[in-house]
Amino acid sequence: MNSSEIKLVLQKEINAPVETVFDAWTKPELIRQWFAPGSVMRVENAEVDKQVGGNYLIHMHDPEEKSDHIVSGTYEEIVENEKLVFNWKWKDGVDRTQVTVEFSAVDSDKTTVTLTHKGFSQQEFADKHNQGWNGCLANLEKFSIELA
Amino acid sequence: MNLTDRQLDRVFHALADTTRRQILEQVQTRELTVSEIAEAHQMSFPAITKHLGVLEEAGLLKRKKMGRKRLCRVERARLTEALNWLKVYQDYWTDQLDNLKTFVETHQRVERKKHE
């Protein structure tokens, strides 16, 4: 395989100062309040050791399906209010992928967040299948996925 | 239909190369001959044929004979299937960033009121 790889890139503009947005990613008491997808799931526990080489753990719980989703990893790079790089591994998964979150102040009250997720392999795909994650993927027609 | 591990390995191997991804992009809109592709990449015929072979083995590309020419076209269904799994994460992070926005913007208003 050559060095190029498949990655997922998403961007979001948020009406808040960059410090506030950075805090939301790095303070456990704040992570607890938003880091669960959908309206049903909730964060049971969030632990953060905010230093390079330090670990984080986020435990999400789905009360309807009575299922637990635990993700954890290690911080690889931390630049205050600018950049976070951490690896990402689901408890039941095999792969360790990598997430980069970049924070850019548009002005004093507006921040652009750019999230890059990479390092996927075929195994990760197989895992997602096993976890039954992809319930609603049948009608996929468009990708806004960057193949870089 | 779900792809087997072996098929997925081939697809990911095929996609993990810039030239091959560019070829797929080129044949998205119209069918091209092997020499047209080779010319666009300034590559030798054998070199481009090797890339096309990898794409074909992965089921991402079909070559068919049209008289003396061989036309290449993308097998869209296979590409879609293989990339479905990325869509899982795309949906996940789209949701997460929406949550983040809602939370941060609300949280901020509350914090500001406290300080007023």
Coordinates of C-alpha atoms in Angstrom, one line a residue:
Chain A
M1 CA 0.0 0.0 0.0
N2 CA 1.3 3.5 -0.6
S3 CA 1.1 6.3 1.9
S4 CA -2.1 7.9 0.8
E5 CA -5.2 6.8 2.7
I6 CA -8.9 7.2 3.1
K7 CA -10.0 9.8 5.5
L8 CA -13.2 11.5 6.6
V9 CA -13.3 15.3 6.9
L10 CA -16.1 17.3 8.4
Q11 CA -16.3 20.9 9.2
K12 CA -18.7 22.9 11.4
E13 CA -19.0 26.6 12.3
I14 CA -20.0 27.3 15.8
N15 CA -21.1 30.7 17.2
A16 CA -18.9 30.7 20.3
P17 CA -15.3 31.7 21.1
V18 CA -12.6 29.2 20.3
E19 CA -11.8 28.7 24.0
T20 CA -15.4 27.6 24.8
V21 CA -15.4 25.1 21.9
F22 CA -12.0 23.7 22.9
D23 CA -13.2 23.3 26.5
A24 CA -16.2 21.4 25.3
W25 CA -13.8 18.7 23.9
T26 CA -11.5 18.5 26.8
K27 CA -13.4 19.1 30.0
P28 CA -15.1 15.9 31.2
E29 CA -18.0 17.7 32.8
L30 CA -18.7 19.4 29.4
I31 CA -18.1 16.3 27.3
R32 CA -20.8 14.6 29.4
Q33 CA -23.3 17.1 28.2
W34 CA -22.9 16.7 24.5
F35 CA -20.8 13.7 23.5
A36 CA -23.6 11.2 22.7
P37 CA -25.2 10.9 19.3
G38 CA -28.9 11.3 18.8
S39 CA -31.4 12.3 21.4
V40 CA -31.7 9.0 23.3
M41 CA -28.1 8.1 24.1
R42 CA -26.4 9.7 27.0
V43 CA -22.9 9.9 28.3
E44 CA -22.6 7.8 31.5
N45 CA -19.0 8.7 32.2
A46 CA -16.2 10.7 30.7
E47 CA -12.6 10.7 31.9
V48 CA -9.9 12.9 30.5
D49 CA -6.2 13.0 31.3
K50 CA -5.4 16.1 29.2
Q51 CA -1.8 15.6 28.3
V52 CA 0.1 14.1 25.5
G53 CA 0.2 10.4 26.3
G54 CA -2.7 10.7 28.6
N55 CA -5.9 8.7 28.1
Y56 CA -9.5 9.5 27.7
L57 CA -12.6 7.3 28.0
I58 CA -16.2 8.1 27.1
H59 CA -18.9 5.7 28.1
M60 CA -22.2 6.1 26.2
H61 CA -25.4 4.4 27.1
D62 CA -28.4 3.7 25.1
P63 CA -31.3 3.3 27.5
E64 CA -33.7 2.1 24.8
E65 CA -31.5 -0.6 23.4
K66 CA -29.9 -1.1 26.8
S67 CA -26.5 -1.1 25.1
D68 CA -23.2 0.5 26.1
H69 CA -20.7 2.1 23.8
I70 CA -17.3 2.8 25.2
V71 CA -14.6 4.6 23.3
S72 CA -11.2 5.4 24.6
G73 CA -7.8 6.4 23.4
T74 CA -4.6 8.4 24.0
Y75 CA -3.9 12.1 23.3
E76 CA -1.1 12.3 20.7
E77 CA -1.0 16.1 20.3
I78 CA -2.6 19.0 22.2
V79 CA -2.3 22.6 21.2
E80 CA -4.4 24.7 23.5
N81 CA -7.4 26.2 21.6
E82 CA -5.9 25.0 18.3
K83 CA -5.6 21.3 17.9
L84 CA -6.3 18.0 19.4
V85 CA -5.1 14.7 18.0
F86 CA -6.2 11.5 19.7
N87 CA -6.5 7.9 18.8
W88 CA -9.8 6.2 18.9
K89 CA -10.8 2.7 19.8
W90 CA -14.2 1.2 20.5
K91 CA -14.1 -1.2 23.4
D92 CA -15.4 -4.0 21.3
G93 CA -13.5 -3.0 18.2
V94 CA -10.2 -4.2 16.9
D95 CA -8.9 -1.1 15.1
R96 CA -7.3 2.0 16.6
T97 CA -8.1 4.9 14.3
Q98 CA -7.1 8.5 14.6
V99 CA -9.1 11.7 15.1
T100 CA -7.8 15.2 14.7
V101 CA -9.9 18.2 15.7
E102 CA -8.7 21.6 14.6
F103 CA -10.1 24.8 16.1
S104 CA -9.9 28.0 14.2
A105 CA -11.2 31.4 15.4
V106 CA -13.2 33.1 12.6
D107 CA -13.6 36.1 15.0
S108 CA -13.9 36.5 18.7
D109 CA -17.3 34.9 18.8
K110 CA -17.1 32.3 16.0
T111 CA -15.1 29.1 15.6
T112 CA -14.7 26.7 12.8
V113 CA -14.1 23.1 13.9
T114 CA -12.5 20.7 11.4
L115 CA -12.6 17.0 12.3
T116 CA -10.5 14.5 10.4
H117 CA -11.0 10.8 11.1
K118 CA -8.5 8.4 9.5
G119 CA -6.7 5.1 9.8
F120 CA -9.7 2.9 8.9
S121 CA -9.2 -0.6 7.7
Q122 CA -11.3 -3.3 6.4
Q123 CA -11.5 -4.8 9.9
E124 CA -13.1 -1.7 11.2
F125 CA -15.8 -2.0 8.6
A126 CA -16.4 -5.6 9.6
D127 CA -16.7 -4.5 13.2
K128 CA -19.3 -1.9 12.4
H129 CA -21.3 -4.6 10.7
N130 CA -21.1 -6.8 13.7
Q131 CA -22.2 -4.0 16.0
G132 CA -25.2 -3.5 13.8
W133 CA -24.4 0.2 13.6
N134 CA -25.4 0.8 10.0
G135 CA -29.2 0.4 10.1
C136 CA -29.9 3.2 7.7
L137 CA -27.2 2.9 5.1
A138 CA -29.2 1.3 2.4
N139 CA -30.0 4.4 0.4
L140 CA -26.6 5.9 0.2
E141 CA -26.2 7.9 -3.0
K142 CA -23.9 10.7 -2.3
F143 CA -20.7 10.9 -0.4
S144 CA -19.2 14.1 0.9
I145 CA -16.2 12.0 1.9
E146 CA -12.9 13.2 1.0
L147 CA -10.7 10.6 -0.6
A148 CA -7.3 12.1 0.0
Chain B
M1 CA -25.2 -7.7 -0.4
N2 CA -22.2 -7.4 1.9
L3 CA -18.8 -7.8 0.6
T4 CA -16.6 -10.5 1.9
D5 CA -13.4 -9.7 3.7
R6 CA -11.4 -10.8 0.7
Q7 CA -13.4 -8.5 -1.6
L8 CA -13.0 -5.6 0.9
D9 CA -9.3 -6.1 1.1
R10 CA -9.1 -5.8 -2.7
V11 CA -11.3 -2.7 -2.7
F12 CA -9.2 -1.0 0.0
H13 CA -6.0 -1.9 -1.6
A14 CA -7.3 -0.5 -4.9
L15 CA -8.4 2.7 -3.3
A16 CA -5.2 3.3 -1.4
D17 CA -3.5 4.7 -4.4
T18 CA -3.7 8.2 -5.8
T19 CA -3.5 7.2 -9.5
R20 CA -6.2 4.6 -9.1
R21 CA -8.5 7.0 -7.4
Q22 CA -7.9 9.5 -10.1
I23 CA -8.7 6.9 -12.7
L24 CA -12.0 6.1 -11.0
E25 CA -12.9 9.8 -11.0
Q26 CA -12.1 10.1 -14.7
V27 CA -14.3 7.3 -15.7
Q28 CA -17.2 8.5 -13.5
T29 CA -18.6 10.8 -16.1
R30 CA -17.8 8.9 -19.3
E31 CA -16.2 5.7 -20.5
L32 CA -12.6 6.1 -21.6
T33 CA -10.1 4.0 -23.5
V34 CA -7.0 2.6 -22.0
S35 CA -4.8 4.9 -24.1
E36 CA -6.9 8.0 -23.1
I37 CA -6.3 7.1 -19.4
A38 CA -2.6 6.4 -20.0
E39 CA -2.2 9.7 -21.8
A40 CA -3.9 11.7 -19.0
H41 CA -1.5 10.2 -16.5
Q42 CA 1.5 10.3 -18.7
M43 CA 2.2 6.7 -17.9
S44 CA 3.2 3.8 -20.1
F45 CA 0.5 1.5 -21.4
P46 CA 1.7 -1.5 -19.3
A47 CA 1.9 0.7 -16.1
I48 CA -1.7 1.9 -16.6
T49 CA -2.9 -1.6 -17.5
K50 CA -1.5 -2.8 -14.2
H51 CA -3.5 -0.2 -12.3
L52 CA -6.7 -1.0 -14.3
G53 CA -6.1 -4.7 -13.5
V54 CA -6.1 -3.9 -9.7
L55 CA -9.3 -1.9 -10.1
E56 CA -10.9 -4.6 -12.1
E57 CA -10.0 -7.3 -9.7
A58 CA -11.5 -5.2 -6.9
G59 CA -14.7 -5.0 -8.9
L60 CA -14.5 -1.2 -9.1
L61 CA -13.9 -1.1 -12.9
K62 CA -15.1 -2.9 -15.9
R63 CA -13.3 -3.2 -19.2
K64 CA -15.2 -4.0 -22.3
K65 CA -14.2 -4.5 -26.0
M66 CA -15.7 -2.1 -28.5
G67 CA -14.2 -3.1 -31.9
R68 CA -10.5 -2.6 -31.5
K69 CA -10.8 -0.3 -28.5
R70 CA -11.2 -1.3 -24.9
L71 CA -13.4 1.0 -22.9
C72 CA -13.3 1.4 -19.1
R73 CA -16.2 2.3 -16.9
V74 CA -16.7 2.5 -13.1
E75 CA -18.7 -0.1 -11.2
R76 CA -20.5 2.4 -9.1
A77 CA -22.4 -0.2 -6.9
R78 CA -19.2 -1.8 -5.7
L79 CA -17.7 1.6 -4.8
T80 CA -20.8 2.6 -2.9
E81 CA -20.9 -0.6 -1.0
A82 CA -17.3 -0.4 0.0
L83 CA -17.6 3.2 1.2
N84 CA -20.8 2.6 3.1
W85 CA -18.9 2.0 6.3
L86 CA -17.3 5.4 6.0
K87 CA -20.9 6.8 5.9
V88 CA -21.4 5.3 9.4
Y89 CA -18.7 7.5 10.8
Q90 CA -19.8 10.4 8.6
D91 CA -23.3 10.2 10.2
Y92 CA -21.8 9.8 13.6
W93 CA -19.6 12.8 13.5
T94 CA -22.3 14.9 11.7
D95 CA -24.6 14.2 14.7
Q96 CA -21.8 14.8 17.2
L97 CA -20.8 18.2 15.6
D98 CA -24.5 19.2 15.6
N99 CA -24.7 18.3 19.3
L100 CA -21.5 20.2 20.0
K101 CA -22.9 23.3 18.3
T102 CA -26.2 23.2 20.1
F103 CA -24.5 22.5 23.5
V104 CA -21.8 25.1 23.2
E105 CA -24.0 27.9 21.9
T106 CA -26.6 27.2 24.6
H107 CA -24.0 26.8 27.3
Q108 CA -22.5 30.0 26.3
R109 CA -25.7 32.0 26.6
V110 CA -26.2 30.6 30.1
E111 CA -22.7 31.4 31.2
R112 CA -23.0 35.0 29.9
K113 CA -26.3 35.5 31.7
K114 CA -24.6 34.4 35.0
H115 CA -22.0 37.1 34.5
E116 CA -24.5 39.8 33.7

